[in-house]
PDB file of N, CA and C in Angstrom:
ATOM      1  N   UNK A  49     158.684 101.486 157.199  1.00  0.00           N
ATOM      2  CA  UNK A  49     159.389 102.604 157.774  1.00  0.00           C
ATOM      3  C   UNK A  49     158.569 103.873 157.533  1.00  0.00           C
ATOM      4  N   UNK A  50     158.449 104.704 158.537  1.00  0.00           N
ATOM      5  CA  UNK A  50     157.678 105.943 158.440  1.00  0.00           C
ATOM      6  C   UNK A  50     158.492 107.043 157.783  1.00  0.00           C
ATOM      7  N   UNK A  51     157.848 107.760 156.910  1.00  0.00           N
ATOM      8  CA  UNK A  51     158.472 108.909 156.272  1.00  0.00           C
ATOM      9  C   UNK A  51     158.349 110.104 157.215  1.00  0.00           C
ATOM     10  N   UNK A  52     159.458 110.757 157.592  1.00  0.00           N
ATOM     11  CA  UNK A  52     159.377 111.879 158.535  1.00  0.00           C
ATOM     12  C   UNK A  52     158.533 113.030 158.016  1.00  0.00           C
ATOM     13  N   UNK A  53     158.558 113.274 156.714  1.00  0.00           N
ATOM     14  CA  UNK A  53     157.773 114.386 156.185  1.00  0.00           C
ATOM     15  C   UNK A  53     156.279 114.104 156.287  1.00  0.00           C
ATOM     16  N   UNK A  54     155.861 112.830 156.145  1.00  0.00           N
ATOM     17  CA  UNK A  54     154.441 112.512 156.282  1.00  0.00           C
ATOM     18  C   UNK A  54     154.004 112.661 157.739  1.00  0.00           C
ATOM     19  N   UNK A  55     154.896 112.381 158.670  1.00  0.00           N
ATOM     20  CA  UNK A  55     154.590 112.554 160.081  1.00  0.00           C
ATOM     21  C   UNK A  55     154.361 114.030 160.400  1.00  0.00           C
ATOM     22  N   UNK A  56     155.196 114.892 159.820  1.00  0.00           N
ATOM     23  CA  UNK A  56     155.014 116.337 160.016  1.00  0.00           C
ATOM     24  C   UNK A  56     153.718 116.811 159.391  1.00  0.00           C
ATOM     25  N   UNK A  57     153.357 116.233 158.249  1.00  0.00           N
ATOM     26  CA  UNK A  57     152.132 116.618 157.578  1.00  0.00           C
ATOM     27  C   UNK A  57     150.922 116.276 158.444  1.00  0.00           C
ATOM     28  N   UNK A  58     150.940 115.086 159.053  1.00  0.00           N
ATOM     29  CA  UNK A  58     149.841 114.673 159.930  1.00  0.00           C
ATOM     30  C   UNK A  58     149.778 115.585 161.146  1.00  0.00           C
ATOM     31  N   UNK A  59     150.926 115.906 161.741  1.00  0.00           N
ATOM     32  CA  UNK A  59     150.949 116.803 162.889  1.00  0.00           C
ATOM     33  C   UNK A  59     150.436 118.178 162.501  1.00  0.00           C
ATOM     34  N   UNK A  60     150.779 118.635 161.304  1.00  0.00           N
ATOM     35  CA  UNK A  60     150.290 119.921 160.817  1.00  0.00           C
ATOM     36  C   UNK A  60     148.783 119.927 160.670  1.00  0.00           C
ATOM     37  N   UNK A  61     148.232 118.812 160.189  1.00  0.00           N
ATOM     38  CA  UNK A  61     146.774 118.717 160.050  1.00  0.00           C
ATOM     39  C   UNK A  61     146.105 118.736 161.418  1.00  0.00           C
ATOM     40  N   UNK A  62     146.709 118.070 162.390  1.00  0.00           N
ATOM     41  CA  UNK A  62     146.143 118.034 163.737  1.00  0.00           C
ATOM     42  C   UNK A  62     146.176 119.423 164.351  1.00  0.00           C
ATOM     43  N   UNK A  63     147.280 120.130 164.185  1.00  0.00           N
ATOM     44  CA  UNK A  63     147.401 121.483 164.724  1.00  0.00           C
ATOM     45  C   UNK A  63     146.401 122.404 164.047  1.00  0.00           C
ATOM     46  N   UNK A  64     146.261 122.276 162.735  1.00  0.00           N
ATOM     47  CA  UNK A  64     145.313 123.106 161.996  1.00  0.00           C
ATOM     48  C   UNK A  64     143.888 122.835 162.471  1.00  0.00           C
ATOM     49  N   UNK A  65     143.534 121.580 162.640  1.00  0.00           N
ATOM     50  CA  UNK A  65     142.192 121.239 163.109  1.00  0.00           C
ATOM     51  C   UNK A  65     141.967 121.781 164.516  1.00  0.00           C
ATOM     52  N   UNK A  66     142.980 121.688 165.365  1.00  0.00           N
ATOM     53  CA  UNK A  66     142.852 122.214 166.719  1.00  0.00           C
ATOM     54  C   UNK A  66     142.652 123.728 166.705  1.00  0.00           C
ATOM     55  N   UNK A  67     143.422 124.427 165.873  1.00  0.00           N
ATOM     56  CA  UNK A  67     143.288 125.881 165.805  1.00  0.00           C
ATOM     57  C   UNK A  67     141.922 126.301 165.274  1.00  0.00           C
ATOM     58  N   UNK A  68     141.433 125.614 164.270  1.00  0.00           N
ATOM     59  CA  UNK A  68     140.108 125.922 163.744  1.00  0.00           C
ATOM     60  C   UNK A  68     139.055 125.682 164.806  1.00  0.00           C
ATOM     61  N   UNK A  69     139.159 124.574 165.528  1.00  0.00           N
ATOM     62  CA  UNK A  69     138.206 124.276 166.591  1.00  0.00           C
ATOM     63  C   UNK A  69     138.272 125.327 167.694  1.00  0.00           C
ATOM     64  N   UNK A  70     139.472 125.761 168.047  1.00  0.00           N
ATOM     65  CA  UNK A  70     139.629 126.786 169.084  1.00  0.00           C
ATOM     66  C   UNK A  70     139.010 128.109 168.651  1.00  0.00           C
ATOM     67  N   UNK A  71     139.196 128.489 167.391  1.00  0.00           N
ATOM     68  CA  UNK A  71     138.602 129.737 166.895  1.00  0.00           C
ATOM     69  C   UNK A  71     137.079 129.648 166.907  1.00  0.00           C
ATOM     70  N   UNK A  72     136.541 128.538 166.477  1.00  0.00           N
ATOM     71  CA  UNK A  72     135.083 128.364 166.467  1.00  0.00           C
ATOM     72  C   UNK A  72     134.542 128.380 167.887  1.00  0.00           C
ATOM     73  N   UNK A  73     135.214 127.717 168.807  1.00  0.00           N
ATOM     74  CA  UNK A  73     134.777 127.721 170.205  1.00  0.00           C
ATOM     75  C   UNK A  73     134.832 129.130 170.787  1.00  0.00           C
ATOM     76  N   UNK A  74     135.889 129.875 170.467  1.00  0.00           N
ATOM     77  CA  UNK A  74     135.998 131.259 170.952  1.00  0.00           C
ATOM     78  C   UNK A  74     134.877 132.120 170.389  1.00  0.00           C
ATOM     79  N   UNK A  75     134.567 131.950 169.111  1.00  0.00           N
ATOM     80  CA  UNK A  75     133.455 132.708 168.517  1.00  0.00           C
ATOM     81  C   UNK A  75     132.125 132.356 169.178  1.00  0.00           C
ATOM     82  N   UNK A  76     131.930 131.075 169.464  1.00  0.00           N
ATOM     83  CA  UNK A  76     130.686 130.663 170.118  1.00  0.00           C
ATOM     84  C   UNK A  76     130.601 131.255 171.519  1.00  0.00           C
ATOM     85  N   UNK A  77     131.705 131.259 172.244  1.00  0.00           N
ATOM     86  CA  UNK A  77     131.710 131.837 173.600  1.00  0.00           C
ATOM     87  C   UNK A  77     131.441 133.337 173.540  1.00  0.00           C
ATOM     88  N   UNK A  78     132.052 134.022 172.587  1.00  0.00           N
ATOM     89  CA  UNK A  78     131.798 135.459 172.431  1.00  0.00           C
ATOM     90  C   UNK A  78     130.334 135.706 172.087  1.00  0.00           C
ATOM     91  N   UNK A  79     129.791 134.876 171.226  1.00  0.00           N
ATOM     92  CA  UNK A  79     128.379 135.007 170.855  1.00  0.00           C
ATOM     93  C   UNK A  79     127.478 134.816 172.061  1.00  0.00           C
ATOM     94  N   UNK A  80     127.764 133.814 172.863  1.00  0.00           N
ATOM     95  CA  UNK A  80     126.926 133.559 174.044  1.00  0.00           C
ATOM     96  C   UNK A  80     127.095 134.675 175.076  1.00  0.00           C
ATOM     97  N   UNK A  81     128.320 135.207 175.215  1.00  0.00           N
ATOM     98  CA  UNK A  81     128.526 136.324 176.144  1.00  0.00           C
ATOM     99  C   UNK A  81     127.758 137.548 175.683  1.00  0.00           C
ATOM    100  N   UNK A  82     127.765 137.806 174.392  1.00  0.00           N
ATOM    101  CA  UNK A  82     126.993 138.926 173.842  1.00  0.00           C
ATOM    102  C   UNK A  82     125.512 138.724 174.116  1.00  0.00           C
ATOM    103  N   UNK A  83     125.051 137.500 173.898  1.00  0.00           N
ATOM    104  CA  UNK A  83     123.637 137.203 174.127  1.00  0.00           C
ATOM    105  C   UNK A  83     123.262 137.314 175.595  1.00  0.00           C
ATOM    106  N   UNK A  84     124.160 136.928 176.478  1.00  0.00           N
ATOM    107  CA  UNK A  84     123.875 137.000 177.910  1.00  0.00           C
ATOM    108  C   UNK A  84     123.763 138.451 178.376  1.00  0.00           C
ATOM    109  N   UNK A  85     124.516 139.335 177.740  1.00  0.00           N
ATOM    110  CA  UNK A  85     124.447 140.751 178.105  1.00  0.00           C
ATOM    111  C   UNK A  85     123.186 141.418 177.536  1.00  0.00           C
ATOM    112  N   UNK A  86     122.601 140.796 176.540  1.00  0.00           N
ATOM    113  CA  UNK A  86     121.381 141.318 175.913  1.00  0.00           C
ATOM    114  C   UNK A  86     120.263 140.308 176.141  1.00  0.00           C
ATOM    115  N   UNK A  87     119.664 140.355 177.305  1.00  0.00           N
ATOM    116  CA  UNK A  87     118.708 139.319 177.684  1.00  0.00           C
ATOM    117  C   UNK A  87     117.252 139.684 177.395  1.00  0.00           C
ATOM    118  N   UNK A  88     117.028 140.693 176.585  1.00  0.00           N
ATOM    119  CA  UNK A  88     115.645 141.043 176.277  1.00  0.00           C
ATOM    120  C   UNK A  88     115.028 140.012 175.326  1.00  0.00           C
ATOM    121  N   UNK A  89     113.737 140.018 175.281  1.00  0.00           N
ATOM    122  CA  UNK A  89     113.011 139.097 174.417  1.00  0.00           C
ATOM    123  C   UNK A  89     112.865 139.716 173.034  1.00  0.00           C
ATOM    124  N   UNK A  90     112.984 138.883 172.026  1.00  0.00           N
ATOM    125  CA  UNK A  90     112.783 139.333 170.646  1.00  0.00           C
ATOM    126  C   UNK A  90     111.729 138.446 170.009  1.00  0.00           C
ATOM    127  N   UNK A  91     110.976 139.035 169.101  1.00  0.00           N
ATOM    128  CA  UNK A  91     109.949 138.282 168.398  1.00  0.00           C
ATOM    129  C   UNK A  91     110.541 137.777 167.098  1.00  0.00           C
ATOM    130  N   UNK A  92     110.411 136.466 166.876  1.00  0.00           N
ATOM    131  CA  UNK A  92     110.945 135.847 165.675  1.00  0.00           C
ATOM    132  C   UNK A  92     109.765 135.372 164.836  1.00  0.00           C
ATOM    133  N   UNK A  93     109.668 135.903 163.627  1.00  0.00           N
ATOM    134  CA  UNK A  93     108.616 135.494 162.687  1.00  0.00           C
ATOM    135  C   UNK A  93     109.229 134.556 161.665  1.00  0.00           C
ATOM    136  N   UNK A  94     108.758 133.339 161.617  1.00  0.00           N
ATOM    137  CA  UNK A  94     109.207 132.404 160.608  1.00  0.00           C
ATOM    138  C   UNK A  94     108.014 132.005 159.778  1.00  0.00           C
ATOM    139  N   UNK A  95     108.215 131.173 158.774  1.00  0.00           N
ATOM    140  CA  UNK A  95     107.213 130.937 157.743  1.00  0.00           C
ATOM    141  C   UNK A  95     105.846 130.519 158.284  1.00  0.00           C
ATOM    142  N   UNK A  96     105.806 129.633 159.217  1.00  0.00           N
ATOM    143  CA  UNK A  96     104.539 129.062 159.661  1.00  0.00           C
ATOM    144  C   UNK A  96     103.981 129.794 160.868  1.00  0.00           C
ATOM    145  N   UNK A  97     104.820 130.188 161.785  1.00  0.00           N
ATOM    146  CA  UNK A  97     104.348 130.780 163.036  1.00  0.00           C
ATOM    147  C   UNK A  97     105.321 131.861 163.483  1.00  0.00           C
ATOM    148  N   UNK A  98     105.138 132.293 164.715  1.00  0.00           N
ATOM    149  CA  UNK A  98     106.045 133.257 165.306  1.00  0.00           C
ATOM    150  C   UNK A  98     106.207 132.925 166.779  1.00  0.00           C
ATOM    151  N   UNK A  99     107.277 133.410 167.349  1.00  0.00           N
ATOM    152  CA  UNK A  99     107.520 133.144 168.755  1.00  0.00           C
ATOM    153  C   UNK A  99     108.363 134.237 169.360  1.00  0.00           C
ATOM    154  N   UNK A 100     108.362 134.279 170.673  1.00  0.00           N
ATOM    155  CA  UNK A 100     109.157 135.257 171.397  1.00  0.00           C
ATOM    156  C   UNK A 100     110.219 134.507 172.190  1.00  0.00           C
ATOM    157  N   UNK A 101     111.479 134.846 171.921  1.00  0.00           N
ATOM    158  CA  UNK A 101     112.591 134.133 172.522  1.00  0.00           C
ATOM    159  C   UNK A 101     113.584 135.128 173.094  1.00  0.00           C
ATOM    160  N   UNK A 102     114.425 134.640 174.008  1.00  0.00           N
ATOM    161  CA  UNK A 102     115.507 135.469 174.528  1.00  0.00           C
ATOM    162  C   UNK A 102     116.546 135.666 173.425  1.00  0.00           C
ATOM    163  N   UNK A 103     117.107 136.858 173.348  1.00  0.00           N
ATOM    164  CA  UNK A 103     118.074 137.185 172.302  1.00  0.00           C
ATOM    165  C   UNK A 103     119.265 136.239 172.334  1.00  0.00           C
ATOM    166  N   UNK A 104     119.712 135.851 173.516  1.00  0.00           N
ATOM    167  CA  UNK A 104     120.864 134.943 173.611  1.00  0.00           C
ATOM    168  C   UNK A 104     120.576 133.608 172.944  1.00  0.00           C
ATOM    169  N   UNK A 105     119.370 133.088 173.096  1.00  0.00           N
ATOM    170  CA  UNK A 105     119.010 131.824 172.474  1.00  0.00           C
ATOM    171  C   UNK A 105     118.931 131.955 170.955  1.00  0.00           C
ATOM    172  N   UNK A 106     118.401 133.064 170.487  1.00  0.00           N
ATOM    173  CA  UNK A 106     118.290 133.274 169.039  1.00  0.00           C
ATOM    174  C   UNK A 106     119.686 133.372 168.414  1.00  0.00           C
ATOM    175  N   UNK A 107     120.563 134.155 169.036  1.00  0.00           N
ATOM    176  CA  UNK A 107     121.918 134.312 168.505  1.00  0.00           C
ATOM    177  C   UNK A 107     122.660 132.976 168.535  1.00  0.00           C
ATOM    178  N   UNK A 108     122.577 132.264 169.641  1.00  0.00           N
ATOM    179  CA  UNK A 108     123.253 130.968 169.753  1.00  0.00           C
ATOM    180  C   UNK A 108     122.721 129.960 168.746  1.00  0.00           C
ATOM    181  N   UNK A 109     121.406 129.914 168.575  1.00  0.00           N
ATOM    182  CA  UNK A 109     120.805 128.959 167.639  1.00  0.00           C
ATOM    183  C   UNK A 109     121.191 129.284 166.198  1.00  0.00           C
ATOM    184  N   UNK A 110     121.192 130.560 165.853  1.00  0.00           N
ATOM    185  CA  UNK A 110     121.560 130.951 164.492  1.00  0.00           C
ATOM    186  C   UNK A 110     123.034 130.641 164.231  1.00  0.00           C
ATOM    187  N   UNK A 111     123.896 130.931 165.198  1.00  0.00           N
ATOM    188  CA  UNK A 111     125.325 130.635 165.041  1.00  0.00           C
ATOM    189  C   UNK A 111     125.531 129.139 164.883  1.00  0.00           C
ATOM    190  N   UNK A 112     124.917 128.348 165.740  1.00  0.00           N
ATOM    191  CA  UNK A 112     125.092 126.901 165.689  1.00  0.00           C
ATOM    192  C   UNK A 112     124.531 126.316 164.397  1.00  0.00           C
ATOM    193  N   UNK A 113     123.354 126.757 163.980  1.00  0.00           N
ATOM    194  CA  UNK A 113     122.781 126.223 162.747  1.00  0.00           C
ATOM    195  C   UNK A 113     123.620 126.625 161.533  1.00  0.00           C
ATOM    196  N   UNK A 114     124.149 127.838 161.524  1.00  0.00           N
ATOM    197  CA  UNK A 114     125.029 128.250 160.432  1.00  0.00           C
ATOM    198  C   UNK A 114     126.288 127.414 160.387  1.00  0.00           C
ATOM    199  N   UNK A 115     126.854 127.124 161.552  1.00  0.00           N
ATOM    200  CA  UNK A 115     128.045 126.294 161.630  1.00  0.00           C
ATOM    201  C   UNK A 115     127.761 124.887 161.114  1.00  0.00           C
ATOM    202  N   UNK A 116     126.654 124.299 161.545  1.00  0.00           N
ATOM    203  CA  UNK A 116     126.314 122.936 161.136  1.00  0.00           C
ATOM    204  C   UNK A 116     126.051 122.878 159.631  1.00  0.00           C
ATOM    205  N   UNK A 117     125.322 123.841 159.106  1.00  0.00           N
ATOM    206  CA  UNK A 117     125.040 123.858 157.663  1.00  0.00           C
ATOM    207  C   UNK A 117     126.334 124.015 156.869  1.00  0.00           C
ATOM    208  N   UNK A 118     127.210 124.908 157.306  1.00  0.00           N
ATOM    209  CA  UNK A 118     128.488 125.098 156.617  1.00  0.00           C
ATOM    210  C   UNK A 118     129.331 123.831 156.671  1.00  0.00           C
ATOM    211  N   UNK A 119     129.348 123.170 157.812  1.00  0.00           N
ATOM    212  CA  UNK A 119     130.111 121.943 157.959  1.00  0.00           C
ATOM    213  C   UNK A 119     129.567 120.854 157.041  1.00  0.00           C
ATOM    214  N   UNK A 120     128.251 120.729 156.964  1.00  0.00           N
ATOM    215  CA  UNK A 120     127.657 119.710 156.098  1.00  0.00           C
ATOM    216  C   UNK A 120     127.949 119.984 154.628  1.00  0.00           C
ATOM    217  N   UNK A 121     127.868 121.237 154.213  1.00  0.00           N
ATOM    218  CA  UNK A 121     128.191 121.586 152.824  1.00  0.00           C
ATOM    219  C   UNK A 121     129.662 121.298 152.513  1.00  0.00           C
ATOM    220  N   UNK A 122     130.548 121.671 153.417  1.00  0.00           N
ATOM    221  CA  UNK A 122     131.970 121.406 153.209  1.00  0.00           C
ATOM    222  C   UNK A 122     132.230 119.899 153.159  1.00  0.00           C
ATOM    223  N   UNK A 123     131.582 119.149 154.022  1.00  0.00           N
ATOM    224  CA  UNK A 123     131.736 117.704 154.054  1.00  0.00           C
ATOM    225  C   UNK A 123     131.273 117.097 152.734  1.00  0.00           C
ATOM    226  N   UNK A 124     130.140 117.573 152.208  1.00  0.00           N
ATOM    227  CA  UNK A 124     129.624 117.056 150.941  1.00  0.00           C
ATOM    228  C   UNK A 124     130.589 117.355 149.802  1.00  0.00           C
ATOM    229  N   UNK A 125     131.166 118.549 149.790  1.00  0.00           N
ATOM    230  CA  UNK A 125     132.121 118.909 148.742  1.00  0.00           C
ATOM    231  C   UNK A 125     133.376 118.049 148.844  1.00  0.00           C
ATOM    232  N   UNK A 126     133.860 117.833 150.056  1.00  0.00           N
ATOM    233  CA  UNK A 126     135.062 117.021 150.251  1.00  0.00           C
ATOM    234  C   UNK A 126     134.813 115.581 149.799  1.00  0.00           C
ATOM    235  N   UNK A 127     133.670 115.027 150.157  1.00  0.00           N
ATOM    236  CA  UNK A 127     133.345 113.652 149.747  1.00  0.00           C
ATOM    237  C   UNK A 127     133.250 113.559 148.229  1.00  0.00           C
ATOM    238  N   UNK A 128     132.607 114.538 147.597  1.00  0.00           N
ATOM    239  CA  UNK A 128     132.485 114.534 146.132  1.00  0.00           C
ATOM    240  C   UNK A 128     133.874 114.592 145.481  1.00  0.00           C
ATOM    241  N   UNK A 129     134.766 115.410 146.016  1.00  0.00           N
ATOM    242  CA  UNK A 129     136.116 115.512 145.472  1.00  0.00           C
ATOM    243  C   UNK A 129     136.901 114.212 145.672  1.00  0.00           C
ATOM    244  N   UNK A 130     136.737 113.571 146.805  1.00  0.00           N
ATOM    245  CA  UNK A 130     137.440 112.309 147.056  1.00  0.00           C
ATOM    246  C   UNK A 130     136.954 111.212 146.115  1.00  0.00           C
ATOM    247  N   UNK A 131     135.646 111.179 145.851  1.00  0.00           N
ATOM    248  CA  UNK A 131     135.103 110.185 144.919  1.00  0.00           C
ATOM    249  C   UNK A 131     135.639 110.440 143.519  1.00  0.00           C
ATOM    250  N   UNK A 132     135.667 111.712 143.101  1.00  0.00           N
ATOM    251  CA  UNK A 132     136.200 112.051 141.781  1.00  0.00           C
ATOM    252  C   UNK A 132     137.680 111.693 141.694  1.00  0.00           C
ATOM    253  N   UNK A 133     138.432 111.971 142.735  1.00  0.00           N
ATOM    254  CA  UNK A 133     139.860 111.658 142.760  1.00  0.00           C
ATOM    255  C   UNK A 133     140.086 110.152 142.682  1.00  0.00           C
ATOM    256  N   UNK A 134     139.275 109.384 143.400  1.00  0.00           N
ATOM    257  CA  UNK A 134     139.409 107.925 143.354  1.00  0.00           C
ATOM    258  C   UNK A 134     139.150 107.412 141.939  1.00  0.00           C
ATOM    259  N   UNK A 135     138.140 107.966 141.273  1.00  0.00           N
ATOM    260  CA  UNK A 135     137.859 107.562 139.887  1.00  0.00           C
ATOM    261  C   UNK A 135     138.990 107.927 138.949  1.00  0.00           C
ATOM    262  N   UNK A 136     139.551 109.118 139.122  1.00  0.00           N
ATOM    263  CA  UNK A 136     140.670 109.531 138.270  1.00  0.00           C
ATOM    264  C   UNK A 136     141.914 108.684 138.507  1.00  0.00           C
ATOM    265  N   UNK A 137     142.163 108.322 139.766  1.00  0.00           N
ATOM    266  CA  UNK A 137     143.311 107.442 140.053  1.00  0.00           C
ATOM    267  C   UNK A 137     143.121 106.080 139.402  1.00  0.00           C
ATOM    268  N   UNK A 138     141.894 105.568 139.428  1.00  0.00           N
ATOM    269  CA  UNK A 138     141.609 104.290 138.775  1.00  0.00           C
ATOM    270  C   UNK A 138     141.838 104.369 137.273  1.00  0.00           C
ATOM    271  N   UNK A 139     141.375 105.458 136.655  1.00  0.00           N
ATOM    272  CA  UNK A 139     141.594 105.639 135.220  1.00  0.00           C
ATOM    273  C   UNK A 139     143.087 105.771 134.909  1.00  0.00           C
ATOM    274  N   UNK A 140     143.829 106.489 135.758  1.00  0.00           N
ATOM    275  CA  UNK A 140     145.270 106.641 135.555  1.00  0.00           C
ATOM    276  C   UNK A 140     145.975 105.294 135.651  1.00  0.00           C
ATOM    277  N   UNK A 141     145.609 104.503 136.650  1.00  0.00           N
ATOM    278  CA  UNK A 141     146.214 103.175 136.793  1.00  0.00           C
ATOM    279  C   UNK A 141     145.914 102.303 135.581  1.00  0.00           C
ATOM    280  N   UNK A 142     144.689 102.374 135.068  1.00  0.00           N
ATOM    281  CA  UNK A 142     144.305 101.576 133.908  1.00  0.00           C
ATOM    282  C   UNK A 142     145.116 101.996 132.685  1.00  0.00           C
ATOM    283  N   UNK A 143     145.277 103.307 132.476  1.00  0.00           N
ATOM    284  CA  UNK A 143     146.057 103.788 131.341  1.00  0.00           C
ATOM    285  C   UNK A 143     147.541 103.460 131.507  1.00  0.00           C
ATOM    286  N   UNK A 144     148.046 103.534 132.712  1.00  0.00           N
ATOM    287  CA  UNK A 144     149.447 103.207 132.977  1.00  0.00           C
ATOM    288  C   UNK A 144     149.707 101.737 132.680  1.00  0.00           C
ATOM    289  N   UNK A 145     148.809 100.869 133.124  1.00  0.00           N
ATOM    290  CA  UNK A 145     148.969  99.435 132.839  1.00  0.00           C
ATOM    291  C   UNK A 145     148.874  99.160 131.356  1.00  0.00           C
ATOM    292  N   UNK A 146     147.977  99.862 130.650  1.00  0.00           N
ATOM    293  CA  UNK A 146     147.836  99.644 129.220  1.00  0.00           C
ATOM    294  C   UNK A 146     149.073 100.100 128.456  1.00  0.00           C
ATOM    295  N   UNK A 147     149.698 101.173 128.911  1.00  0.00           N
ATOM    296  CA  UNK A 147     150.897 101.677 128.254  1.00  0.00           C
ATOM    297  C   UNK A 147     152.125 100.814 128.541  1.00  0.00           C
ATOM    298  N   UNK A 148     152.152 100.144 129.678  1.00  0.00           N
ATOM    299  CA  UNK A 148     153.279  99.292 130.025  1.00  0.00           C
ATOM    300  C   UNK A 148     153.268  97.993 129.241  1.00  0.00           C
ATOM    301  N   UNK A 149     152.080  97.570 128.820  1.00  0.00           N
ATOM    302  CA  UNK A 149     151.965  96.293 128.085  1.00  0.00           C
ATOM    303  C   UNK A 149     152.199  96.480 126.654  1.00  0.00           C
TER     304      UNK A 149
END
């Protein structure tokens, strides 16, 4: 039998994920619109070389790379926490069984 409160929790997570995705998409669209209005070329100097790119491409690439890096860091933290939680649950179960005997 399904618990109604767990169903609401799942729906809440889906709504939250949708809202976060919508905000990120809106920010990306605003960034691209800003870049499209500023179509001049900019010189980008990086460690090994340099290049001249359209401002819209530079802004879009920086936004996307920042998003991907942030997502990967958050994913790594979440995975580390889940592994730690799984270990703690195992230790709790072991102690609970030992105390029951």
